[in-house]
Coordinates of C-alpha atoms and ligand atoms in Angstrom, one line a residue:
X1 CA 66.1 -125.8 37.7
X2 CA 68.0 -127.2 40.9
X3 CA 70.0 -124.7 43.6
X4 CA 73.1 -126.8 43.0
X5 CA 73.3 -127.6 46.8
X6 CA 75.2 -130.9 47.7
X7 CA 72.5 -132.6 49.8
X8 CA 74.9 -135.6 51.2
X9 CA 77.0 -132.2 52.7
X10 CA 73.7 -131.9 55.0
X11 CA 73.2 -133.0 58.9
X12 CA 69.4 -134.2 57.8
X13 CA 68.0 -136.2 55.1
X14 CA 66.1 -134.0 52.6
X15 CA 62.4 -133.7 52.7
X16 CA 60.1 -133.7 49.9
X17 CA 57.2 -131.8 48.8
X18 CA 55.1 -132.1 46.0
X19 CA 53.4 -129.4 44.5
X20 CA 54.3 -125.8 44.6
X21 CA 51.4 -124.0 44.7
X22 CA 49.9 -122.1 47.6
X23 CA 50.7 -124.9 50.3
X24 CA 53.8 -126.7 48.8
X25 CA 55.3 -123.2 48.2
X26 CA 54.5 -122.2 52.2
X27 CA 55.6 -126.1 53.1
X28 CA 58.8 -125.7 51.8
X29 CA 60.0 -121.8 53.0
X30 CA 59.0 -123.6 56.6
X31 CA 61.2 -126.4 56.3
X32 CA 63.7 -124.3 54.8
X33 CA 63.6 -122.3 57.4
X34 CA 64.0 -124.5 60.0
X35 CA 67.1 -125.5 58.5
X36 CA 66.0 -128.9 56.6
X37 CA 66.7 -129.3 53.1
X38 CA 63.8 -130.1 50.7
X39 CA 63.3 -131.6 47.3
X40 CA 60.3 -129.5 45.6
X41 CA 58.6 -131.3 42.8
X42 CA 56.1 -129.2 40.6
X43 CA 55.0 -130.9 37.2
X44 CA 54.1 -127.4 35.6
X45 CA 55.1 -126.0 33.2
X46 CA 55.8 -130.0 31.9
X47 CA 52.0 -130.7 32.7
X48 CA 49.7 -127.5 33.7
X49 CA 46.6 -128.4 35.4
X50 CA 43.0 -127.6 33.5
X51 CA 43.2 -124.0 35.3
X52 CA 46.9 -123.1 36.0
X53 CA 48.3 -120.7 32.9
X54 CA 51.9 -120.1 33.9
X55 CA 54.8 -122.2 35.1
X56 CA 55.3 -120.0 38.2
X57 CA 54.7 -120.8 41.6
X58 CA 52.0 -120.5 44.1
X59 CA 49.9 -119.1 40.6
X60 CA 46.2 -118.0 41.8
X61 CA 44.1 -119.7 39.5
X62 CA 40.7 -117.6 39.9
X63 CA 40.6 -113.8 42.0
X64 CA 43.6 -111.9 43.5
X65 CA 41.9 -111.6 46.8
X66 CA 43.2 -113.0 49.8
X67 CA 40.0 -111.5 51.5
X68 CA 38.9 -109.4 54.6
X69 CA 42.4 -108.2 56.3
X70 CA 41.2 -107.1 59.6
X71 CA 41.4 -109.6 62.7
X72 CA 39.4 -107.6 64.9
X73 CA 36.3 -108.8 62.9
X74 CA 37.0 -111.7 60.4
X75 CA 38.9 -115.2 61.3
X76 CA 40.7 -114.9 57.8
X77 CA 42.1 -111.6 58.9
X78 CA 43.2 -113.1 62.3
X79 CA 44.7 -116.0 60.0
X80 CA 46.7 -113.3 58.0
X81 CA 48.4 -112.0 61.6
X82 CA 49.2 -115.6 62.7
X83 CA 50.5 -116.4 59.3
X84 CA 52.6 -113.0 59.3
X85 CA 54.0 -114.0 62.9
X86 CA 55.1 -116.7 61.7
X87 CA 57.2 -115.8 58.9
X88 CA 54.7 -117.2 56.2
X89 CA 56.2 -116.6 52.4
X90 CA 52.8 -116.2 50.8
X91 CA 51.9 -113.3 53.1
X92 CA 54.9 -111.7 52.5
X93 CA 54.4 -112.1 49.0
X94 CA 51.1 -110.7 49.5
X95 CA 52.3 -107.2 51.4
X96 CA 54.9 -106.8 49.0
X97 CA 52.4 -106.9 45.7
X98 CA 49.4 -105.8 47.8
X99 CA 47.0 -103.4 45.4
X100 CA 44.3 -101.3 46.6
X101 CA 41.2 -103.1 47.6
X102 CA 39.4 -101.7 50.1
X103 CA 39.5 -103.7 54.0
X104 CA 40.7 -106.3 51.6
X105 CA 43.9 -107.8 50.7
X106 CA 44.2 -108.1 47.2
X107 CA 47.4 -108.6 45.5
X108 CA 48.9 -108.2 41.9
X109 CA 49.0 -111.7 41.1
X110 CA 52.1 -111.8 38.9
X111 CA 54.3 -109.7 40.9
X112 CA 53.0 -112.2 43.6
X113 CA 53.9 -115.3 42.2
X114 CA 57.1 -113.9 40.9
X115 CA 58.1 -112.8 44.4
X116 CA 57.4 -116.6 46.0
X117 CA 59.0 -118.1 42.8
X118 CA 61.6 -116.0 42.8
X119 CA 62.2 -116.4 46.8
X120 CA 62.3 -120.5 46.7
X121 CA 64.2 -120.7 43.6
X122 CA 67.1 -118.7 45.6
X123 CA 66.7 -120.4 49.2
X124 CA 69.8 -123.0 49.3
X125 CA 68.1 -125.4 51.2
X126 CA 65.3 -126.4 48.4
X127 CA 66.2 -127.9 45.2
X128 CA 63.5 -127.6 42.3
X129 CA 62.5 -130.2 40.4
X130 CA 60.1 -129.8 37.6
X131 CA 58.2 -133.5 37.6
X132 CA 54.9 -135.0 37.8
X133 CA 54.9 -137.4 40.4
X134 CA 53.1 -140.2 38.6
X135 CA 51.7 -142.6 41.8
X136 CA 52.3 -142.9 45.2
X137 CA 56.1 -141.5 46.1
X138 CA 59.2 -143.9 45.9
X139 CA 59.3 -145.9 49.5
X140 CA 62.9 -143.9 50.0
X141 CA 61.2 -140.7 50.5
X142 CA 60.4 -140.9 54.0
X143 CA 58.8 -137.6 55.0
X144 CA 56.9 -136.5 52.5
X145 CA 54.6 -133.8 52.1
X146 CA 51.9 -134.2 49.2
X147 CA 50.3 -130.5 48.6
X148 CA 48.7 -131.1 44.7
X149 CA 45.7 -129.0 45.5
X150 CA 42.2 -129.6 44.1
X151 CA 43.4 -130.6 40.8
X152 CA 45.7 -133.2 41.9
X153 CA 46.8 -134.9 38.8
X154 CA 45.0 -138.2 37.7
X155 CA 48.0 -140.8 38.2
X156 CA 48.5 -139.5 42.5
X157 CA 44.9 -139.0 43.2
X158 CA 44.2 -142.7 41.9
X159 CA 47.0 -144.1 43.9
X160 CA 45.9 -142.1 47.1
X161 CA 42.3 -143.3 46.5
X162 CA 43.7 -146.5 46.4
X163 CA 45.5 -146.2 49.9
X164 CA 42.4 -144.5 52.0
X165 CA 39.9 -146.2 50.1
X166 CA 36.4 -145.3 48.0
X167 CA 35.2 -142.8 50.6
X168 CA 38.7 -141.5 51.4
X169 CA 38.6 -139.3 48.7
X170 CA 36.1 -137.1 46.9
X171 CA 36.8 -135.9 43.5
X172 CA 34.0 -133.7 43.5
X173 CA 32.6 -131.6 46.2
X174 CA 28.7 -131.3 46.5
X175 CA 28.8 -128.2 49.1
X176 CA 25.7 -127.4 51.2
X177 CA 25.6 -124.3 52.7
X178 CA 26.7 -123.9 56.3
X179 CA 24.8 -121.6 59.2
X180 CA 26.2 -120.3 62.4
X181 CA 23.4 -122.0 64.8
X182 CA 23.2 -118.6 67.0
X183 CA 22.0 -117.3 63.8
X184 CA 19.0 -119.4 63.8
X185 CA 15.7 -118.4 65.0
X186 CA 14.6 -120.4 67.2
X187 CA 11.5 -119.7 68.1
X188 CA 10.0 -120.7 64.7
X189 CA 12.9 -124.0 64.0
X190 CA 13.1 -126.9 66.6
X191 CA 15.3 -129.9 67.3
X192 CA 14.3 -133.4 66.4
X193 CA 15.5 -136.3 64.7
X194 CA 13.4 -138.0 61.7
X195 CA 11.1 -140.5 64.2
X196 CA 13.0 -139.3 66.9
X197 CA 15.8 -141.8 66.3
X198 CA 18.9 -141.9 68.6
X199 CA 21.6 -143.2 66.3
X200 CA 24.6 -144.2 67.4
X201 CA 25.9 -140.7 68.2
X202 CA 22.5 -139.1 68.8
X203 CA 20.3 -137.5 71.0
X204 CA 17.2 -138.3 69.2
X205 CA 16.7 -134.5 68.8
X206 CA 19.6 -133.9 66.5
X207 CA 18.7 -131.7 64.1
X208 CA 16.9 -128.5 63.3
X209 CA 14.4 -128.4 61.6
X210 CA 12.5 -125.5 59.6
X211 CA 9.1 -125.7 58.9
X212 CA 7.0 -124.4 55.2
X213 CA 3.5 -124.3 54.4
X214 CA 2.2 -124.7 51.3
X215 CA 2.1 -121.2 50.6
X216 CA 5.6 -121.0 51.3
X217 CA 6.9 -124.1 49.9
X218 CA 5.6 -122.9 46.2
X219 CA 6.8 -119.5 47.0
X220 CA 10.6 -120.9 47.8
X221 CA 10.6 -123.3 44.5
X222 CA 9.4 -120.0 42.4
X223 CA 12.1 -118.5 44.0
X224 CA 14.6 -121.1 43.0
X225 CA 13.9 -121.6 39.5
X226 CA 14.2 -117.9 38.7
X227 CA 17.6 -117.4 41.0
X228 CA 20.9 -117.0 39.1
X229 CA 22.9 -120.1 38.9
X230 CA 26.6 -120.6 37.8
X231 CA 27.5 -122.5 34.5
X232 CA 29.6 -125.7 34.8
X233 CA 33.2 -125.1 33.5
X234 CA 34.3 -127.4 30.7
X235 CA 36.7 -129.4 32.9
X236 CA 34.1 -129.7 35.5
X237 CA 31.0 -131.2 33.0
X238 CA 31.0 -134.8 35.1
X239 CA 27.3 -136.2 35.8
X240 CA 26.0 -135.6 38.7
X241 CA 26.2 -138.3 41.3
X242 CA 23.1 -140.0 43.1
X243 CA 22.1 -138.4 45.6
X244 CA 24.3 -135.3 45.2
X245 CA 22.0 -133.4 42.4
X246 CA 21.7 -129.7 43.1
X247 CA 18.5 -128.5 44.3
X248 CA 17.7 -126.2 41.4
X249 CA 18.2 -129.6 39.1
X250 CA 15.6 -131.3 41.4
X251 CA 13.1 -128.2 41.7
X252 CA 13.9 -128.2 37.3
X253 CA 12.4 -132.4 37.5
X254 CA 9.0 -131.2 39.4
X255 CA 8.0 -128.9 41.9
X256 CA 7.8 -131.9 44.2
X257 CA 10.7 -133.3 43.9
X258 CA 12.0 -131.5 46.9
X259 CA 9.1 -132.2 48.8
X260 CA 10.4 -136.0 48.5
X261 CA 13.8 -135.7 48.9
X262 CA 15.6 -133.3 50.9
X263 CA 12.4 -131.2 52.1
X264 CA 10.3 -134.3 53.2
X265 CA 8.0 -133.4 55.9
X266 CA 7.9 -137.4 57.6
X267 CA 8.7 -138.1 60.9
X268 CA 8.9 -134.5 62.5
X269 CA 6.5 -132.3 64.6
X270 CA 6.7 -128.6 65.1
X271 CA 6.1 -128.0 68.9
X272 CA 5.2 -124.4 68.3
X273 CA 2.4 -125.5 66.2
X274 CA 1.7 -129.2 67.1
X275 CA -1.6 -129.9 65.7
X276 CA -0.7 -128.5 61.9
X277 CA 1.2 -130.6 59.8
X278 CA 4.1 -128.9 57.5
X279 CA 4.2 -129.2 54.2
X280 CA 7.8 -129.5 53.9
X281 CA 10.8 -129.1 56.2
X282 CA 14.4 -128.0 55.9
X283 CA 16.6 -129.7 58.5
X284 CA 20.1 -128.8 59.1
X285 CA 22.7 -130.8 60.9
X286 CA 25.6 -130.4 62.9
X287 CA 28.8 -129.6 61.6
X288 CA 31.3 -129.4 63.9
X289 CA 32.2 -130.8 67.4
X290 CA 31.6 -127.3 68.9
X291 CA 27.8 -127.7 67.6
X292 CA 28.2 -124.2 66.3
X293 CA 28.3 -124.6 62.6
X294 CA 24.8 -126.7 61.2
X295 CA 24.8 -127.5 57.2
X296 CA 21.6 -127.7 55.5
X297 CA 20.9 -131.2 54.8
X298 CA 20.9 -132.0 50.8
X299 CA 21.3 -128.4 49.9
X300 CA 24.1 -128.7 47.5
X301 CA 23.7 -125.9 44.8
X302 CA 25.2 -124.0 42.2
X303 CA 23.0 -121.1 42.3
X304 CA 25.1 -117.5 42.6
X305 CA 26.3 -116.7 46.4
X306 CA 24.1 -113.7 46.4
X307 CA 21.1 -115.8 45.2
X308 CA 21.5 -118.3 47.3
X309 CA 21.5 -116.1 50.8
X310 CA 18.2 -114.1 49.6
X311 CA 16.3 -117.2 48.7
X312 CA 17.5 -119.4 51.7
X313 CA 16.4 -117.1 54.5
X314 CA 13.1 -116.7 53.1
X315 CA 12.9 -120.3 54.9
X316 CA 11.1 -119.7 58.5
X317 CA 13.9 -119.3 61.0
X318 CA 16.5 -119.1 58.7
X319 CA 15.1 -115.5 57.9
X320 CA 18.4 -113.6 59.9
X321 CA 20.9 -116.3 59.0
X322 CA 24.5 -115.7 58.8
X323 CA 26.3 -118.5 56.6
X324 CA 29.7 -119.4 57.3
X325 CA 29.6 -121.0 53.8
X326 CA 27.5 -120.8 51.2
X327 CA 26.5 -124.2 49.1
X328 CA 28.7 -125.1 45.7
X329 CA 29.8 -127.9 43.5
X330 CA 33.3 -128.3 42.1
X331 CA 35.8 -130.6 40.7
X332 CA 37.4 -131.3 43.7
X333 CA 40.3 -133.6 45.2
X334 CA 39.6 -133.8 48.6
X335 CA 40.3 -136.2 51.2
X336 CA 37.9 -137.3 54.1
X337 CA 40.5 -136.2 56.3
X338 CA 38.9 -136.3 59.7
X339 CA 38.6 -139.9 59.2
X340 CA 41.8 -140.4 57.1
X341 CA 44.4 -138.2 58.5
X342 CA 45.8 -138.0 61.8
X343 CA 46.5 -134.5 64.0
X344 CA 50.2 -134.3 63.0
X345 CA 48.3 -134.4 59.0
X346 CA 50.0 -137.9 58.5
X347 CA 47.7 -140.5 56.4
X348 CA 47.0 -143.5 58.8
X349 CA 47.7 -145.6 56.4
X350 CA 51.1 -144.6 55.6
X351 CA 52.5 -142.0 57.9
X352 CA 55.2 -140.7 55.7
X353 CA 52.7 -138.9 53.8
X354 CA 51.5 -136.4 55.4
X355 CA 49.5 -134.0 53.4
X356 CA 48.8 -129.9 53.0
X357 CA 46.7 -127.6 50.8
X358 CA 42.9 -128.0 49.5
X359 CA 43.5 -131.3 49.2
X360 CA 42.8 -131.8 53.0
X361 CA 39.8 -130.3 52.8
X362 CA 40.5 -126.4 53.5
X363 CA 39.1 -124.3 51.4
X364 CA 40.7 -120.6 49.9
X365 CA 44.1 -119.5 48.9
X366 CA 45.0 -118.6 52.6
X367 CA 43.6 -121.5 54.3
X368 CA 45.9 -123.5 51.4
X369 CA 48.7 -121.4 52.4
X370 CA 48.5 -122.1 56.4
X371 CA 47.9 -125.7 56.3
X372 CA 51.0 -126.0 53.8
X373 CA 52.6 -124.0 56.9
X374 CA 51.7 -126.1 59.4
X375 CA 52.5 -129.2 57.1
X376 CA 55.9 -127.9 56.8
X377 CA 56.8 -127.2 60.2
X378 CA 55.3 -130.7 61.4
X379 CA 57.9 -132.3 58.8
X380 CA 60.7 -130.6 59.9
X381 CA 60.3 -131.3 63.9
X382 CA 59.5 -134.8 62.8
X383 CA 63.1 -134.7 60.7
X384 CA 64.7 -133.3 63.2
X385 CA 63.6 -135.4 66.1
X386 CA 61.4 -132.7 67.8
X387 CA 57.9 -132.7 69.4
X388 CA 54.9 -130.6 67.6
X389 CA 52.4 -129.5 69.5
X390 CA 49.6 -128.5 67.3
X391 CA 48.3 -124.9 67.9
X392 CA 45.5 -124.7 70.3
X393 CA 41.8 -124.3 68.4
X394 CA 41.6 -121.1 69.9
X395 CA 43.8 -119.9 67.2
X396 CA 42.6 -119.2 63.9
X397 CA 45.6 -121.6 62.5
X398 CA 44.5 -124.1 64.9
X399 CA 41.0 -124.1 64.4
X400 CA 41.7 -125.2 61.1
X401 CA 43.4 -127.6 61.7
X402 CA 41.5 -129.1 64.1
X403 CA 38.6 -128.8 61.9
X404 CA 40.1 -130.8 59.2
X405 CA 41.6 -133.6 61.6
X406 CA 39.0 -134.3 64.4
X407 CA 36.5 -131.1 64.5
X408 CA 33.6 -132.3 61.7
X409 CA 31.3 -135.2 62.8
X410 CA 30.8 -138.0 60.4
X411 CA 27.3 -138.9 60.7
X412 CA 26.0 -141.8 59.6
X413 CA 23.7 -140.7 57.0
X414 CA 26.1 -138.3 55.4
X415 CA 28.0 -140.6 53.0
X416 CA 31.4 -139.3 51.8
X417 CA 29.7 -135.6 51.3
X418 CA 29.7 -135.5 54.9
X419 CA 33.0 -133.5 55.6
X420 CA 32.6 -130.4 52.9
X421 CA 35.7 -128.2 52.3
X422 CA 35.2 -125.3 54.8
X423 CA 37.0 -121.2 54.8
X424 CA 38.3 -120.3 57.7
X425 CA 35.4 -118.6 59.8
X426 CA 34.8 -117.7 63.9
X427 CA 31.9 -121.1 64.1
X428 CA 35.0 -123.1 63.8
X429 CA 36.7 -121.6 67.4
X430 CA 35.4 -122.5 70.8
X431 CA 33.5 -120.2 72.6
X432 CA 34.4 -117.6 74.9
X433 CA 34.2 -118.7 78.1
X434 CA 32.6 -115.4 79.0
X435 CA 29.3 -113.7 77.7
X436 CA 29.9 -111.0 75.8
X437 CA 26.1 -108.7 76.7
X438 CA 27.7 -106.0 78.2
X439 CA 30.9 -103.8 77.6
X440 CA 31.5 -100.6 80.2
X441 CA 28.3 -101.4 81.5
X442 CA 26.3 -101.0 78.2
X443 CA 24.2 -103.8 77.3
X444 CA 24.8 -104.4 73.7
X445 CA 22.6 -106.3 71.5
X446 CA 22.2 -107.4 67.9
X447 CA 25.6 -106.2 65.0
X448 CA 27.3 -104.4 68.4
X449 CA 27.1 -107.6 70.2
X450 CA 28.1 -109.7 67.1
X451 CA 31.0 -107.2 66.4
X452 CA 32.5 -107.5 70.2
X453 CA 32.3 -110.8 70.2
X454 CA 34.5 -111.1 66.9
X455 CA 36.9 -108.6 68.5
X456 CA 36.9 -110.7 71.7
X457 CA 37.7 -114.0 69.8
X458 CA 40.2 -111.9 67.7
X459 CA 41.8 -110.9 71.0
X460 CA 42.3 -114.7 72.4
X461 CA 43.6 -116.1 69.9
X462 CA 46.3 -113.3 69.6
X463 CA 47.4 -114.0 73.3
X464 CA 47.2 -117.6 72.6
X465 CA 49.0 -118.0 69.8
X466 CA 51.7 -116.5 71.6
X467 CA 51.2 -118.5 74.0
X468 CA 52.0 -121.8 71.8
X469 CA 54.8 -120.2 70.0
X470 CA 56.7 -119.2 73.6
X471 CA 55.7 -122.9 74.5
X472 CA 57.3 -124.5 71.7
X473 CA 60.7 -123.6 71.5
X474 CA 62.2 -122.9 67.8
X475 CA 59.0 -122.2 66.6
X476 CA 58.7 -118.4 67.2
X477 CA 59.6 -115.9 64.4
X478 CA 63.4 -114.9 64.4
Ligands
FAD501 C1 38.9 -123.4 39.5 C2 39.3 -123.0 40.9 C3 39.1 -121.7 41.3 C4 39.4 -121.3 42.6 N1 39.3 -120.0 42.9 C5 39.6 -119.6 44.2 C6 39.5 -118.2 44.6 O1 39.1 -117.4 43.8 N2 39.9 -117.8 45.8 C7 40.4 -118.7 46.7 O2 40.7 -118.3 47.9 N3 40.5 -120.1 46.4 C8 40.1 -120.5 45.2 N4 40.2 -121.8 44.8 C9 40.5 -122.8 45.9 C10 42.0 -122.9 46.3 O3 42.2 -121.9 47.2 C11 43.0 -122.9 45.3 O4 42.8 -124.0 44.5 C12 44.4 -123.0 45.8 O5 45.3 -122.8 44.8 C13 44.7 -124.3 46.6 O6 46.1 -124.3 47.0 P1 46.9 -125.7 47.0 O7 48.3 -125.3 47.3 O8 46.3 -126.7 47.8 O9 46.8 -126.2 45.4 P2 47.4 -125.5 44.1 O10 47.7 -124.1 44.3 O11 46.5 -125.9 43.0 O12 48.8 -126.2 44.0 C14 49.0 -127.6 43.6 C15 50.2 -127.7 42.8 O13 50.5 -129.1 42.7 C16 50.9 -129.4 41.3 N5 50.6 -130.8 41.1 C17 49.4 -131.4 41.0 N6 49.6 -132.8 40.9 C18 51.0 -133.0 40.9 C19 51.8 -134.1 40.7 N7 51.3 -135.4 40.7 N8 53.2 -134.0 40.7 C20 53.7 -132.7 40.8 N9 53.0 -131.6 40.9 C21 51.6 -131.7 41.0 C22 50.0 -128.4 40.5 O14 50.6 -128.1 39.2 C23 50.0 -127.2 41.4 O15 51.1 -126.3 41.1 C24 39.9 -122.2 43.5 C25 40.0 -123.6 43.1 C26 39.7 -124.0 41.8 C27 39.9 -125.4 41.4

């Protein structure tokens, strides 16, 4: 299906997008928009992925929920007000099909995807073309936005591997689960590096580390043998890479597996109890630049979410955790794009491409969505001669973003697991500059304090984002 629109009429060359799913379909209202024509290639309905059912776009291939819609205390919900100022199609879509769903936004997902189908198959500027794009794009297309999601299909992700090289891209992702340091108690964990080693980025005191006894150690493998675990879909039965086995299939091996790999005690002293040796030891990492975020080193699992939270925080100062992801493993196209990509979401190895979606290593339908949106309005200022100034990473947009482009830290032990797919979440924005303990003179504490904190974060980013769209002109919602 093609509008019928004579492209060589236009004052710009056309753009083109490839995929239309939750990104490429946001990529391409944007570019649209801004008054750039755009060639739209989707290969489905003439090649569906292992999940995708229908030939429409921006399908949702598992729930209907676009989660928590309230920015005063989730960074998805501020995404969903960002998105909405700036004239995003999927959350459009979304109002208009929302069903009821509590605080969350949940939408009927084929009135959805008929609504953003329905609304790019009529906008002049984009012309439809139902194609796989089988290898790297033809060196004509010049600006090219590549938004093929998780399931990218085989011929493209083999050519892109190609481009950024054996760890550039992951085809499976071996998730550990993710806690917001303030979280952690730290009167019972304590920084320090295996042997105290430095590194070349380190401190020599780099990571946390939680201690076990014996007592506890058997108590946790008990505890992970019995927890609920998710099957393996049929597309997703791969063998599990060195290194990257799920911590349930190691406990399964022998109850001391753990104790040798990921929970080895070696190397480390608790300085809140010196002269007793632990029996095992959890150590967690930093995530991001901020040094909120710390993953838990060579936790990758496929236990259930709710599993997974009650029999982590029975780990000593992990006991009041808050996880700004919990661990999974996935088939998964996903590029190392911190190292890979730069902060305009252009491959460094070919600059043309510039890339949107999952496959940039955002996780969730809305995270998809506003990467494709950014994506899309970074195209069209490049077209039409214009300088982007990324959102600032007070934003939730922009924390994103910057996550994904510069905000993980590769460490040197981390191999190519080291940059996981992440949600949008309040550990990946800066810090308020001011301390948040007391509001109208009351000294708040515990949930209140966590709450206002959330609202305060909520509350800079609005001003901010408004901000960066008076800033940059054109960009502002009409
Ligand atoms: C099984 C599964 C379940 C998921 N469940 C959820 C969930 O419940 N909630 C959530 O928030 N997120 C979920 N996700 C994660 C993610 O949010 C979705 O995958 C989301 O659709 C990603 O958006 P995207 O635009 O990057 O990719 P997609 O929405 O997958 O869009 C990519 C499009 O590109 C097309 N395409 C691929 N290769 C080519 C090619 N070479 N040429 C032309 N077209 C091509 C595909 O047909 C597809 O239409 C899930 C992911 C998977 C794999």
């Amino acid at each position: 299906m093609a509008n019928n629109l004579d492209l060589s009429k236009l004052s710009f060359e056309p753009i083109h997008v490839i995929g239309a799913g939750l990104a490429g379909s946001e990529a391409a209202w944007q570019i649209a928009r801004a008054g750039v024509p755009v060639v739209l290639h989707e290969m489905r309905p003439v090649r569906q992925t292992e999940v995708h059912k229908s030939a429409d776009f921006a399908e949702l291939v598992c729930s209907n929920s676009f989660r928590a819609d309230d920015p005063e205390a989730s960074a998805i919900g501020v995404l969903h007000r960002e998105m909405r100022r700036m004239d995003s199609l999927i959350m459009s879509a979304a109002d208009a099909h929302k069903v009821p769903a509590g605080g969350a936004l949940a939408v009927d997902r084929e009135g959805f995807a008929a609504y953003v189908t329905n609304q790019i198959s009529t906008q002049p500027l984009i012309t439809i073309v139902r194609e796989e794009v089988e290898g790297l794009p033809p060196p004509a297309w010049d600006n090219v936005v590549v938004a093929t999601g998780p399931l990218t299909a085989p011929a493209l992700a083999n050519a892109i591997a190609a481009l950024t090289g054996e760890s550039g891209l992951a085809f499976f992702d071996a998730i550990a689960p993710v806690v917001h340091r303030d979280s952690i108690d730290m009167t019972k964990a304590w920084f320090q590096s295996r042997y105290d080693k430095a590194g070349p980025a380190g401190t020599g005191a780099d990571y946390i580390n939680c201690p076990l006894d014996k007592t506890q150690y058997e108590a946790f493998i008990d505890a992970l043998l019995a927890a609920e675990k998710i099957d393996f879909k049929s597309f997703e039965k791969t063998p599990y890479f060195d290194g990257c086995l799920p911590i349930e299939v190691m406990a399964e091996r022998g109850r001391e597996t753990l104790r040798h790999g990921p929970m080895k005690p070696f190397g480390l002293t608790n300085p809140h109890n010196p002269t007793v040796k632990a029996y095992a030891i959890v150590q967690l990492r930093q995530d991001n630049a901020l040094g909120t975020l710390y993953n838990m080193v060579g936790f990758q699992t496929k236990l259930k979410h709710g599993a997974q939270a009650s029999v982590f925080r029975t780990i000593a100062g992990l006991e009041q955790a808050s996880f700004a992801r919990l661990g999974g493993m996935h088939r998964n196209t996903y590029l190392n794009s911190p190292r890979v990509l730069d902060a305009h979401l252009r491959l460094k190895a070919q600059p043309r491409l510039r890339f949107a979606g999952q496959i940039t290593g955002c996780e969730g339908y809305v995270e998809s969505a506003a990467v494709g949106l950014m994506a899309g309005r970074m195209a069209a200022a490049e077209r039409k001669g214009e300088i982007f100034i990324p959102p600032p990473p007070t934003t939730s947009i922009g924390s994103l973003l910057n996550h994904i482009t510069g905000g993980h830290i590769e460490v040197i032990d981390g191999g190519t697991a080291s940059f996981q797919p992440m949600n949008a979440n309040f550990g990946l924005f800066p810090p308020l500059s001011e301390k948040i303990s007391n509001v109208g003179g009351k000294r708040l504490r515990g949930p209140e304090k966590a709450a206002a904190k959330k609202r305060a974060l909520g509350v800079r980013a609005e001003v901010e984002l408004e901000n960066w769209l008076n800033d940059s002109p054109g960009l502002a919602a009409e």
